[in-house]
């Protein structure tokens, strides 16, 4: 990076932020595929290991390509520091391991990503941390769930698959009042559409696997926040090892460069599809915060610059009908992934949210007739035509 990146516009930061050329003067960012680094002599090695000298020692600790991705994403989120992780789940885990201990309590939105919920319910509780789930958009429920030992509030907005919207400013006020860390999973919006730190969140977590990659190739994640908080996350990562590989960091670094144009195109396609589905006789309800009658529409307009690429809808006839729609499409990819150039379709109740109890699923509104579409970048004419094939099978 030749110029002070804080003086550059967001689109420029996404393309040029966080990169220092190596002595080879490469134009495209270099990929440093190396597990370790050599030292000039034994005395220097000792200095690196005792932290008297700062530098690369081992890629579980630092790697130049991973560092570039971290610096670029931190600048895009307007956070001080970013710590890259092996997956989105590793990002959430690292935050939990860094800041919680036995006896602590977490308040979490009930419709967080399925694995986040399984991690909390099955594993975090094993270490004496308790979790209370609340409806994402119900501020009173958040307030009354707070206990004297509440150390963290965790939410995801917009939610998956219902596109519910959290009031980030109000939630951060509740967190501050109760001395809890406010953590926001910003996977669905990316910093292009929403910057939770600017609304008072303490920490942002990402699954870079989704829109940051953008083409469904690599797994990865990231945590962003103040230098002080990130130091603790780095400590866990270095000791425990869920670090991001240099190869994946390189893919994500390139992904960030096209993120804005992709997010705008995903959002435009999704908005067009949501409107079309809303008028479709076989569709009973559409969930997309871009629709004016969606409960979170005004809030989304306030804190997001667009509505993102995920649209969910219901058909009559429960699971059988939903499966029939899905199986009658020809082009859409039947996969749980999202944030890909290719449009994906999935039945949440029997896949992404299948591990939840039926009560938890019902509370999150994930009924058997619900279908989620993560709208890609194909021509909207072809996406609609394929879904029409599916819906006309009913
Ligand atoms: C996919 C996803 C995750 C988990 O990320 P992985 O990279 O699959 O571990 C977390 N949160 C949200 C919102 C996701 O969509």
mmCIF file of C-alpha atoms and ligand atoms in Angstrom:
data_model
loop_
_atom_site.group_PDB
_atom_site.id
_atom_site.type_symbol
_atom_site.label_atom_id
_atom_site.label_comp_id
_atom_site.label_asym_id
_atom_site.label_seq_id
_atom_site.Cartn_x
_atom_site.Cartn_y
_atom_site.Cartn_z
ATOM 1 C CA UNK A 1 0.000 0.000 0.000
ATOM 2 C CA UNK A 2 1.694 3.185 -1.144
ATOM 3 C CA UNK A 3 -0.701 5.706 0.388
ATOM 4 C CA UNK A 4 -2.232 6.012 3.821
ATOM 5 C CA UNK A 5 -5.318 3.883 3.246
ATOM 6 C CA UNK A 6 -7.417 5.822 5.769
ATOM 7 C CA UNK A 7 -7.421 8.723 3.280
ATOM 8 C CA UNK A 8 -8.801 6.633 0.426
ATOM 9 C CA UNK A 9 -12.415 6.080 -0.599
ATOM 10 C CA UNK A 10 -14.033 2.737 0.332
ATOM 11 C CA UNK A 11 -13.954 1.375 -3.236
ATOM 12 C CA UNK A 12 -10.254 2.141 -3.472
ATOM 13 C CA UNK A 13 -9.494 0.572 -0.092
ATOM 14 C CA UNK A 14 -11.201 -2.643 -1.270
ATOM 15 C CA UNK A 15 -8.791 -2.800 -4.204
ATOM 16 C CA UNK A 16 -5.568 -1.330 -2.877
ATOM 17 C CA UNK A 17 -5.832 -1.451 0.933
ATOM 18 C CA UNK A 18 -3.601 -3.610 3.118
ATOM 19 C CA UNK A 19 -0.981 -4.592 0.621
ATOM 20 C CA UNK A 20 2.737 -4.058 0.614
ATOM 21 C CA UNK A 21 4.624 -5.255 -2.461
ATOM 22 C CA UNK A 22 7.380 -7.759 -1.903
ATOM 23 C CA UNK A 23 10.862 -7.085 -3.291
ATOM 24 C CA UNK A 24 9.716 -8.757 -6.556
ATOM 25 C CA UNK A 25 7.503 -5.741 -7.389
ATOM 26 C CA UNK A 26 4.526 -7.921 -8.297
ATOM 27 C CA UNK A 27 1.387 -6.061 -9.352
ATOM 28 C CA UNK A 28 -1.197 -8.665 -8.311
ATOM 29 C CA UNK A 29 -0.899 -9.603 -4.634
ATOM 30 C CA UNK A 30 1.622 -12.353 -3.942
ATOM 31 C CA UNK A 31 0.657 -15.586 -2.242
ATOM 32 C CA UNK A 32 3.117 -16.642 0.448
ATOM 33 C CA UNK A 33 2.609 -20.391 0.647
ATOM 34 C CA UNK A 34 5.034 -21.131 3.433
ATOM 35 C CA UNK A 35 4.501 -22.674 6.825
ATOM 36 C CA UNK A 36 7.603 -21.129 8.385
ATOM 37 C CA UNK A 37 10.259 -18.444 7.905
ATOM 38 C CA UNK A 38 14.047 -18.557 8.169
ATOM 39 C CA UNK A 39 16.295 -16.447 10.389
ATOM 40 C CA UNK A 40 19.671 -14.908 9.582
ATOM 41 C CA UNK A 41 21.397 -16.511 12.528
ATOM 42 C CA UNK A 42 20.712 -18.188 15.855
ATOM 43 C CA UNK A 43 20.771 -14.946 17.844
ATOM 44 C CA UNK A 44 18.136 -13.370 15.574
ATOM 45 C CA UNK A 45 15.968 -16.483 15.840
ATOM 46 C CA UNK A 46 16.092 -16.190 19.629
ATOM 47 C CA UNK A 47 15.033 -12.536 19.405
ATOM 48 C CA UNK A 48 12.023 -13.386 17.241
ATOM 49 C CA UNK A 49 10.952 -16.122 19.630
ATOM 50 C CA UNK A 50 11.274 -13.874 22.668
ATOM 51 C CA UNK A 51 9.307 -11.096 20.877
ATOM 52 C CA UNK A 52 12.289 -8.754 21.079
ATOM 53 C CA UNK A 53 11.995 -8.599 17.280
ATOM 54 C CA UNK A 54 8.609 -8.624 15.552
ATOM 55 C CA UNK A 55 8.230 -10.574 12.342
ATOM 56 C CA UNK A 56 7.135 -13.765 10.687
ATOM 57 C CA UNK A 57 8.042 -16.912 12.567
ATOM 58 C CA UNK A 58 5.431 -19.509 11.687
ATOM 59 C CA UNK A 59 2.217 -19.251 9.646
ATOM 60 C CA UNK A 60 -0.014 -20.276 12.548
ATOM 61 C CA UNK A 61 1.084 -16.917 14.023
ATOM 62 C CA UNK A 62 1.442 -14.639 11.010
ATOM 63 C CA UNK A 63 1.578 -14.884 7.231
ATOM 64 C CA UNK A 64 2.001 -11.904 4.871
ATOM 65 C CA UNK A 65 -0.897 -12.888 2.594
ATOM 66 C CA UNK A 66 -3.214 -13.467 5.533
ATOM 67 C CA UNK A 67 -2.060 -10.152 7.002
ATOM 68 C CA UNK A 68 -2.943 -8.329 3.761
ATOM 69 C CA UNK A 69 -6.439 -9.789 3.780
ATOM 70 C CA UNK A 70 -6.855 -8.835 7.450
ATOM 71 C CA UNK A 71 -5.728 -5.260 6.903
ATOM 72 C CA UNK A 72 -7.942 -4.774 3.859
ATOM 73 C CA UNK A 73 -11.049 -6.182 5.570
ATOM 74 C CA UNK A 74 -10.376 -4.183 8.761
ATOM 75 C CA UNK A 75 -10.210 -0.994 6.685
ATOM 76 C CA UNK A 76 -13.436 -1.885 4.876
ATOM 77 C CA UNK A 77 -15.277 -2.526 8.170
ATOM 78 C CA UNK A 78 -13.729 0.656 9.622
ATOM 79 C CA UNK A 79 -12.348 -1.418 12.487
ATOM 80 C CA UNK A 80 -8.862 -1.165 13.960
ATOM 81 C CA UNK A 81 -7.871 -4.757 13.420
ATOM 82 C CA UNK A 82 -8.981 -7.969 11.804
ATOM 83 C CA UNK A 83 -8.054 -11.541 12.653
ATOM 84 C CA UNK A 84 -8.615 -14.084 9.877
ATOM 85 C CA UNK A 85 -9.804 -17.588 10.769
ATOM 86 C CA UNK A 86 -10.128 -20.977 9.075
ATOM 87 C CA UNK A 87 -13.928 -20.672 8.683
ATOM 88 C CA UNK A 88 -16.846 -18.554 9.788
ATOM 89 C CA UNK A 89 -17.472 -20.971 12.645
ATOM 90 C CA UNK A 90 -13.812 -20.667 13.702
ATOM 91 C CA UNK A 91 -14.372 -16.888 13.881
ATOM 92 C CA UNK A 92 -17.376 -17.272 16.195
ATOM 93 C CA UNK A 93 -15.557 -19.918 18.263
ATOM 94 C CA UNK A 94 -12.457 -17.735 18.626
ATOM 95 C CA UNK A 95 -14.539 -14.837 19.941
ATOM 96 C CA UNK A 96 -16.256 -17.101 22.439
ATOM 97 C CA UNK A 97 -13.013 -18.723 23.603
ATOM 98 C CA UNK A 98 -11.253 -15.372 23.893
ATOM 99 C CA UNK A 99 -13.862 -13.606 25.999
ATOM 100 C CA UNK A 100 -16.019 -16.103 27.904
ATOM 101 C CA UNK A 101 -15.374 -18.298 30.867
ATOM 102 C CA UNK A 102 -17.288 -20.700 33.062
ATOM 103 C CA UNK A 103 -20.207 -18.970 34.772
ATOM 104 C CA UNK A 104 -20.714 -16.410 31.994
ATOM 105 C CA UNK A 105 -23.982 -15.934 30.143
ATOM 106 C CA UNK A 106 -24.683 -15.129 26.490
ATOM 107 C CA UNK A 107 -27.828 -13.645 24.964
ATOM 108 C CA UNK A 108 -28.121 -14.765 21.361
ATOM 109 C CA UNK A 109 -30.686 -14.217 18.631
ATOM 110 C CA UNK A 110 -32.703 -17.406 18.159
ATOM 111 C CA UNK A 111 -32.312 -17.569 14.394
ATOM 112 C CA UNK A 112 -28.527 -17.451 14.175
ATOM 113 C CA UNK A 113 -26.768 -19.677 11.645
ATOM 114 C CA UNK A 114 -27.531 -23.355 12.420
ATOM 115 C CA UNK A 115 -23.969 -24.324 13.361
ATOM 116 C CA UNK A 116 -23.612 -21.275 15.610
ATOM 117 C CA UNK A 117 -26.608 -22.518 17.527
ATOM 118 C CA UNK A 118 -25.288 -26.098 17.699
ATOM 119 C CA UNK A 119 -21.906 -24.789 18.873
ATOM 120 C CA UNK A 120 -23.563 -22.792 21.638
ATOM 121 C CA UNK A 121 -26.007 -25.527 22.701
ATOM 122 C CA UNK A 122 -23.761 -28.577 22.561
ATOM 123 C CA UNK A 123 -20.247 -27.333 23.188
ATOM 124 C CA UNK A 124 -20.075 -23.939 24.883
ATOM 125 C CA UNK A 125 -22.528 -25.120 27.541
ATOM 126 C CA UNK A 126 -20.114 -27.977 28.350
ATOM 127 C CA UNK A 127 -17.770 -25.361 29.783
ATOM 128 C CA UNK A 128 -20.358 -23.816 32.068
ATOM 129 C CA UNK A 129 -21.431 -20.942 29.822
ATOM 130 C CA UNK A 130 -25.203 -20.521 29.594
ATOM 131 C CA UNK A 131 -27.106 -19.147 26.611
ATOM 132 C CA UNK A 132 -30.525 -17.500 26.343
ATOM 133 C CA UNK A 133 -32.116 -17.190 22.897
ATOM 134 C CA UNK A 134 -34.322 -14.256 22.025
ATOM 135 C CA UNK A 135 -36.225 -13.147 18.919
ATOM 136 C CA UNK A 136 -33.819 -10.960 16.927
ATOM 137 C CA UNK A 137 -36.128 -7.980 16.471
ATOM 138 C CA UNK A 138 -37.694 -7.935 19.954
ATOM 139 C CA UNK A 139 -35.729 -5.376 22.008
ATOM 140 C CA UNK A 140 -37.726 -6.058 25.184
ATOM 141 C CA UNK A 141 -36.797 -9.720 24.961
ATOM 142 C CA UNK A 142 -33.092 -8.785 24.734
ATOM 143 C CA UNK A 143 -33.423 -6.438 27.716
ATOM 144 C CA UNK A 144 -35.184 -8.941 29.923
ATOM 145 C CA UNK A 145 -32.785 -11.749 28.994
ATOM 146 C CA UNK A 146 -29.824 -9.832 30.427
ATOM 147 C CA UNK A 147 -28.488 -11.295 33.690
ATOM 148 C CA UNK A 148 -25.812 -9.969 36.042
ATOM 149 C CA UNK A 149 -23.371 -12.465 34.476
ATOM 150 C CA UNK A 150 -24.225 -11.632 30.831
ATOM 151 C CA UNK A 151 -20.893 -11.060 29.081
ATOM 152 C CA UNK A 152 -21.912 -11.229 25.443
ATOM 153 C CA UNK A 153 -24.780 -10.414 23.082
ATOM 154 C CA UNK A 154 -24.556 -12.198 19.737
ATOM 155 C CA UNK A 155 -26.717 -11.611 16.678
ATOM 156 C CA UNK A 156 -26.832 -11.979 12.937
ATOM 157 C CA UNK A 157 -28.572 -9.413 10.745
ATOM 158 C CA UNK A 158 -30.286 -9.853 8.347
ATOM 159 C CA UNK A 159 -31.151 -13.257 9.733
ATOM 160 C CA UNK A 160 -31.000 -16.492 7.815
ATOM 161 C CA UNK A 161 -33.353 -17.484 6.239
ATOM 162 C CA UNK A 162 -36.089 -15.041 7.344
ATOM 163 C CA UNK A 163 -34.347 -11.707 6.637
ATOM 164 C CA UNK A 164 -35.261 -10.338 10.048
ATOM 165 C CA UNK A 165 -33.403 -7.152 10.959
ATOM 166 C CA UNK A 166 -31.732 -6.346 14.291
ATOM 167 C CA UNK A 167 -31.700 -2.757 15.521
ATOM 168 C CA UNK A 168 -27.932 -2.478 15.885
ATOM 169 C CA UNK A 169 -27.930 0.923 17.560
ATOM 170 C CA UNK A 170 -30.499 -0.110 20.183
ATOM 171 C CA UNK A 171 -28.811 -3.456 20.848
ATOM 172 C CA UNK A 172 -25.421 -1.831 21.287
ATOM 173 C CA UNK A 173 -26.958 0.543 23.860
ATOM 174 C CA UNK A 174 -28.333 -2.447 25.794
ATOM 175 C CA UNK A 175 -24.926 -4.142 25.618
ATOM 176 C CA UNK A 176 -23.111 -1.041 26.881
ATOM 177 C CA UNK A 177 -25.516 -0.657 29.763
ATOM 178 C CA UNK A 178 -24.915 -4.228 30.837
ATOM 179 C CA UNK A 179 -21.152 -4.299 30.166
ATOM 180 C CA UNK A 180 -21.595 -7.048 27.609
ATOM 181 C CA UNK A 181 -19.642 -7.392 24.374
ATOM 182 C CA UNK A 182 -21.896 -6.915 21.364
ATOM 183 C CA UNK A 183 -20.955 -9.295 18.548
ATOM 184 C CA UNK A 184 -22.547 -9.102 15.091
ATOM 185 C CA UNK A 185 -22.284 -11.725 12.353
ATOM 186 C CA UNK A 186 -22.092 -9.519 9.240
ATOM 187 C CA UNK A 187 -21.880 -12.364 6.730
ATOM 188 C CA UNK A 188 -25.090 -11.567 4.828
ATOM 189 C CA UNK A 189 -24.324 -7.876 4.271
ATOM 190 C CA UNK A 190 -20.517 -7.663 4.204
ATOM 191 C CA UNK A 191 -19.007 -4.210 4.925
ATOM 192 C CA UNK A 192 -20.260 -3.081 1.524
ATOM 193 C CA UNK A 193 -23.870 -3.034 2.730
ATOM 194 C CA UNK A 194 -23.478 -2.622 6.498
ATOM 195 C CA UNK A 195 -20.772 -1.650 8.985
ATOM 196 C CA UNK A 196 -21.954 -2.817 12.420
ATOM 197 C CA UNK A 197 -18.976 -1.231 14.233
ATOM 198 C CA UNK A 198 -20.286 2.186 13.194
ATOM 199 C CA UNK A 199 -23.620 1.363 14.885
ATOM 200 C CA UNK A 200 -21.894 0.496 18.156
ATOM 201 C CA UNK A 201 -21.033 -3.194 17.805
ATOM 202 C CA UNK A 202 -17.810 -4.203 19.570
ATOM 203 C CA UNK A 203 -16.942 -7.095 17.281
ATOM 204 C CA UNK A 204 -17.908 -8.197 13.778
ATOM 205 C CA UNK A 205 -17.575 -11.829 12.730
ATOM 206 C CA UNK A 206 -17.615 -13.043 9.145
ATOM 207 C CA UNK A 207 -17.920 -16.194 7.173
ATOM 208 C CA UNK A 208 -15.662 -15.214 4.261
ATOM 209 C CA UNK A 209 -16.815 -18.457 2.639
ATOM 210 C CA UNK A 210 -19.886 -16.636 1.375
ATOM 211 C CA UNK A 211 -19.859 -13.232 -0.353
ATOM 212 C CA UNK A 212 -16.226 -12.348 0.377
ATOM 213 C CA UNK A 213 -15.085 -15.326 -1.671
ATOM 214 C CA UNK A 214 -18.108 -14.852 -3.895
ATOM 215 C CA UNK A 215 -17.559 -17.878 -6.085
ATOM 216 C CA UNK A 216 -17.970 -20.790 -3.676
ATOM 217 C CA UNK A 217 -14.343 -21.955 -3.559
ATOM 218 C CA UNK A 218 -12.780 -21.530 -0.121
ATOM 219 C CA UNK A 219 -13.711 -21.673 3.536
ATOM 220 C CA UNK A 220 -12.615 -18.890 5.818
ATOM 221 C CA UNK A 221 -13.704 -16.334 8.354
ATOM 222 C CA UNK A 222 -12.690 -13.173 10.130
ATOM 223 C CA UNK A 223 -13.132 -11.235 13.348
ATOM 224 C CA UNK A 224 -12.907 -7.411 13.336
ATOM 225 C CA UNK A 225 -12.769 -4.959 16.234
ATOM 226 C CA UNK A 226 -10.529 -2.755 18.351
ATOM 227 C CA UNK A 227 -6.833 -3.589 18.634
ATOM 228 C CA UNK A 228 -7.338 -4.274 22.326
ATOM 229 C CA UNK A 229 -10.080 -6.854 21.764
ATOM 230 C CA UNK A 230 -8.374 -8.415 18.747
ATOM 231 C CA UNK A 231 -5.219 -9.033 20.758
ATOM 232 C CA UNK A 232 -7.181 -11.504 22.854
ATOM 233 C CA UNK A 233 -8.618 -13.215 19.776
ATOM 234 C CA UNK A 234 -5.129 -13.481 18.270
ATOM 235 C CA UNK A 235 -3.933 -15.059 21.505
ATOM 236 C CA UNK A 236 -6.483 -17.859 21.207
ATOM 237 C CA UNK A 237 -5.812 -18.355 17.498
ATOM 238 C CA UNK A 238 -2.064 -18.648 17.924
ATOM 239 C CA UNK A 239 -2.402 -21.145 20.718
ATOM 240 C CA UNK A 240 -5.287 -23.195 19.347
ATOM 241 C CA UNK A 241 -4.643 -22.938 15.607
ATOM 242 C CA UNK A 242 -7.876 -22.274 13.639
ATOM 243 C CA UNK A 243 -5.935 -19.881 11.397
ATOM 244 C CA UNK A 244 -6.671 -19.067 7.766
ATOM 245 C CA UNK A 245 -4.489 -20.627 5.068
ATOM 246 C CA UNK A 246 -2.461 -18.315 2.823
ATOM 247 C CA UNK A 247 -4.118 -19.765 -0.262
ATOM 248 C CA UNK A 248 -7.621 -19.009 0.998
ATOM 249 C CA UNK A 249 -6.527 -15.553 2.197
ATOM 250 C CA UNK A 250 -5.267 -14.805 -1.312
ATOM 251 C CA UNK A 251 -8.607 -15.832 -2.854
ATOM 252 C CA UNK A 252 -10.481 -13.622 -0.358
ATOM 253 C CA UNK A 253 -8.113 -10.706 -0.942
ATOM 254 C CA UNK A 254 -9.041 -10.806 -4.617
ATOM 255 C CA UNK A 255 -12.703 -11.319 -3.669
ATOM 256 C CA UNK A 256 -12.744 -8.066 -1.706
ATOM 257 C CA UNK A 257 -11.732 -6.172 -4.850
ATOM 258 C CA UNK A 258 -15.007 -7.006 -6.605
ATOM 259 C CA UNK A 259 -17.194 -7.167 -3.497
ATOM 260 C CA UNK A 260 -19.034 -3.879 -4.011
ATOM 261 C CA UNK A 261 -20.072 -4.498 -7.587
ATOM 262 C CA UNK A 262 -21.070 -8.052 -6.720
ATOM 263 C CA UNK A 263 -23.122 -7.048 -3.641
ATOM 264 C CA UNK A 264 -24.959 -4.440 -5.686
ATOM 265 C CA UNK A 265 -25.685 -6.958 -8.432
ATOM 266 C CA UNK A 266 -26.795 -9.635 -5.916
ATOM 267 C CA UNK A 267 -29.076 -7.076 -4.266
ATOM 268 C CA UNK A 268 -30.584 -5.916 -7.565
ATOM 269 C CA UNK A 269 -31.306 -9.478 -8.693
ATOM 270 C CA UNK A 270 -32.732 -10.416 -5.280
ATOM 271 C CA UNK A 271 -35.007 -7.363 -5.202
ATOM 272 C CA UNK A 272 -36.358 -8.204 -8.649
ATOM 273 C CA UNK A 273 -36.907 -11.833 -7.666
ATOM 274 C CA UNK A 274 -38.603 -10.917 -4.368
ATOM 275 C CA UNK A 275 -41.066 -8.672 -6.199
ATOM 276 C CA UNK A 276 -41.807 -11.348 -8.762
ATOM 277 C CA UNK A 277 -42.321 -14.022 -6.084
ATOM 278 C CA UNK A 278 -44.520 -11.637 -4.108
ATOM 279 C CA UNK A 279 -46.918 -11.417 -7.042
ATOM 280 C CA UNK A 280 -46.796 -15.143 -7.831
ATOM 281 C CA UNK A 281 -50.079 -17.035 -7.202
ATOM 282 C CA UNK A 282 -48.321 -20.149 -5.860
ATOM 283 C CA UNK A 283 -46.302 -18.187 -3.281
ATOM 284 C CA UNK A 284 -47.994 -17.461 0.060
ATOM 285 C CA UNK A 285 -45.343 -15.229 1.635
ATOM 286 C CA UNK A 286 -41.985 -13.700 0.714
ATOM 287 C CA UNK A 287 -39.313 -12.799 3.272
ATOM 288 C CA UNK A 288 -36.964 -10.064 2.012
ATOM 289 C CA UNK A 289 -36.236 -6.861 3.906
ATOM 290 C CA UNK A 290 -36.257 -4.934 0.632
ATOM 291 C CA UNK A 291 -40.035 -5.394 0.369
ATOM 292 C CA UNK A 292 -41.834 -2.359 1.868
ATOM 293 C CA UNK A 293 -44.237 -4.566 3.895
ATOM 294 C CA UNK A 294 -41.394 -6.452 5.601
ATOM 295 C CA UNK A 295 -41.287 -5.726 9.352
ATOM 296 C CA UNK A 296 -37.595 -4.791 9.202
ATOM 297 C CA UNK A 297 -37.767 -2.692 6.029
ATOM 298 C CA UNK A 298 -37.294 0.756 7.602
ATOM 299 C CA UNK A 299 -34.538 -0.453 9.907
ATOM 300 C CA UNK A 300 -32.726 -2.135 7.018
ATOM 301 C CA UNK A 301 -32.973 1.101 5.047
ATOM 302 C CA UNK A 302 -31.407 2.973 7.952
ATOM 303 C CA UNK A 303 -28.444 0.707 8.671
ATOM 304 C CA UNK A 304 -27.823 -1.015 5.324
ATOM 305 C CA UNK A 305 -27.014 0.530 1.955
ATOM 306 C CA UNK A 306 -28.962 -2.254 0.173
ATOM 307 C CA UNK A 307 -30.912 -5.387 1.087
ATOM 308 C CA UNK A 308 -28.580 -8.211 0.060
ATOM 309 C CA UNK A 309 -29.010 -11.385 -1.950
ATOM 310 C CA UNK A 310 -31.051 -13.819 0.144
ATOM 311 C CA UNK A 311 -34.789 -14.254 -0.446
ATOM 312 C CA UNK A 312 -37.017 -16.820 1.263
ATOM 313 C CA UNK A 313 -40.590 -17.731 0.413
ATOM 314 C CA UNK A 314 -43.375 -20.081 1.426
ATOM 315 C CA UNK A 315 -45.600 -22.373 -0.561
ATOM 316 C CA UNK A 316 -48.732 -24.201 0.575
ATOM 317 C CA UNK A 317 -48.378 -27.923 1.157
ATOM 318 C CA UNK A 318 -45.462 -28.098 3.609
ATOM 319 C CA UNK A 319 -42.328 -30.112 3.052
ATOM 320 C CA UNK A 320 -43.715 -32.170 0.185
ATOM 321 C CA UNK A 321 -44.610 -29.076 -1.838
ATOM 322 C CA UNK A 322 -41.334 -27.304 -1.024
ATOM 323 C CA UNK A 323 -39.325 -30.336 -2.106
ATOM 324 C CA UNK A 324 -41.392 -30.553 -5.305
ATOM 325 C CA UNK A 325 -40.596 -26.946 -6.191
ATOM 326 C CA UNK A 326 -36.896 -27.479 -5.513
ATOM 327 C CA UNK A 327 -36.691 -30.758 -7.422
ATOM 328 C CA UNK A 328 -38.541 -29.302 -10.420
ATOM 329 C CA UNK A 329 -36.008 -26.520 -10.973
ATOM 330 C CA UNK A 330 -33.303 -27.357 -13.500
ATOM 331 C CA UNK A 331 -30.665 -24.648 -13.295
ATOM 332 C CA UNK A 332 -30.538 -23.486 -9.663
ATOM 333 C CA UNK A 333 -27.955 -25.293 -7.535
ATOM 334 C CA UNK A 334 -29.428 -27.342 -4.706
ATOM 335 C CA UNK A 335 -26.873 -26.533 -2.020
ATOM 336 C CA UNK A 336 -26.796 -24.904 1.377
ATOM 337 C CA UNK A 337 -24.047 -22.460 0.399
ATOM 338 C CA UNK A 338 -24.785 -18.853 -0.457
ATOM 339 C CA UNK A 339 -22.961 -15.774 -1.658
ATOM 340 C CA UNK A 340 -22.011 -17.444 -4.925
ATOM 341 C CA UNK A 341 -22.293 -16.143 -8.480
ATOM 342 C CA UNK A 342 -24.522 -19.207 -9.005
ATOM 343 C CA UNK A 343 -28.017 -18.995 -7.533
ATOM 344 C CA UNK A 344 -28.608 -21.627 -4.854
ATOM 345 C CA UNK A 345 -31.845 -23.083 -3.505
ATOM 346 C CA UNK A 346 -32.400 -25.014 -0.301
ATOM 347 C CA UNK A 347 -35.114 -26.314 2.041
ATOM 348 C CA UNK A 348 -34.003 -24.907 5.435
ATOM 349 C CA UNK A 349 -36.229 -27.116 7.641
ATOM 350 C CA UNK A 350 -34.558 -30.341 6.442
ATOM 351 C CA UNK A 351 -31.031 -29.057 5.765
ATOM 352 C CA UNK A 352 -29.428 -25.939 7.258
ATOM 353 C CA UNK A 353 -31.828 -25.868 10.200
ATOM 354 C CA UNK A 354 -32.593 -29.613 10.338
ATOM 355 C CA UNK A 355 -30.518 -30.127 13.488
ATOM 356 C CA UNK A 356 -32.655 -27.702 15.480
ATOM 357 C CA UNK A 357 -35.506 -29.075 17.571
ATOM 358 C CA UNK A 358 -38.891 -28.594 15.944
ATOM 359 C CA UNK A 359 -39.772 -26.086 18.720
ATOM 360 C CA UNK A 360 -36.641 -24.023 17.998
ATOM 361 C CA UNK A 361 -37.422 -24.159 14.288
ATOM 362 C CA UNK A 362 -41.017 -23.052 14.865
ATOM 363 C CA UNK A 363 -39.853 -20.188 17.109
ATOM 364 C CA UNK A 364 -37.528 -19.037 14.322
ATOM 365 C CA UNK A 365 -40.407 -19.186 11.811
ATOM 366 C CA UNK A 366 -38.798 -21.883 9.698
ATOM 367 C CA UNK A 367 -41.921 -23.713 8.557
ATOM 368 C CA UNK A 368 -41.914 -26.810 6.338
ATOM 369 C CA UNK A 369 -43.138 -24.903 3.273
ATOM 370 C CA UNK A 370 -40.227 -22.440 3.379
ATOM 371 C CA UNK A 371 -37.641 -22.291 0.573
ATOM 372 C CA UNK A 372 -34.491 -20.142 0.624
ATOM 373 C CA UNK A 373 -32.930 -18.768 -2.530
ATOM 374 C CA UNK A 374 -29.507 -17.119 -2.416
ATOM 375 C CA UNK A 375 -29.720 -15.102 -5.584
ATOM 376 C CA UNK A 376 -26.637 -15.222 -7.770
ATOM 377 C CA UNK A 377 -25.452 -13.144 -10.680
ATOM 378 C CA UNK A 378 -27.041 -15.014 -13.602
ATOM 379 C CA UNK A 379 -29.528 -13.053 -15.729
ATOM 380 C CA UNK A 380 -32.683 -12.543 -13.650
ATOM 381 C CA UNK A 381 -34.753 -13.744 -16.639
ATOM 382 C CA UNK A 382 -33.214 -17.211 -16.331
ATOM 383 C CA UNK A 383 -33.499 -17.306 -12.523
ATOM 384 C CA UNK A 384 -37.217 -16.483 -12.709
ATOM 385 C CA UNK A 385 -37.791 -18.951 -15.522
ATOM 386 C CA UNK A 386 -36.180 -21.744 -13.511
ATOM 387 C CA UNK A 387 -38.211 -20.961 -10.392
ATOM 388 C CA UNK A 388 -41.321 -20.804 -12.577
ATOM 389 C CA UNK A 389 -40.546 -24.378 -13.626
ATOM 390 C CA UNK A 390 -40.448 -25.283 -9.942
ATOM 391 C CA UNK A 391 -43.588 -23.400 -8.929
ATOM 392 C CA UNK A 392 -45.647 -24.590 -11.889
ATOM 393 C CA UNK A 393 -45.052 -28.165 -10.712
ATOM 394 C CA UNK A 394 -47.383 -27.464 -7.755
HETATM 395 C C1 LIG B 1 -21.965 -19.849 6.621
HETATM 396 C C2 LIG B 1 -22.216 -18.997 7.779
HETATM 397 C C3 LIG B 1 -21.473 -19.125 8.941
HETATM 398 C C4 LIG B 1 -20.417 -20.180 9.106
HETATM 399 O O1 LIG B 1 -19.368 -19.988 8.228
HETATM 400 P P1 LIG B 1 -18.428 -21.179 7.701
HETATM 401 O O2 LIG B 1 -17.438 -20.468 6.863
HETATM 402 O O3 LIG B 1 -19.301 -22.131 6.959
HETATM 403 O O4 LIG B 1 -17.846 -21.823 8.907
HETATM 404 C C5 LIG B 1 -21.729 -18.258 9.989
HETATM 405 N N1 LIG B 1 -22.689 -17.324 9.890
HETATM 406 C C6 LIG B 1 -23.432 -17.178 8.793
HETATM 407 C C7 LIG B 1 -24.475 -16.117 8.755
HETATM 408 C C8 LIG B 1 -23.239 -18.004 7.704
HETATM 409 O O5 LIG B 1 -23.996 -17.867 6.607
#
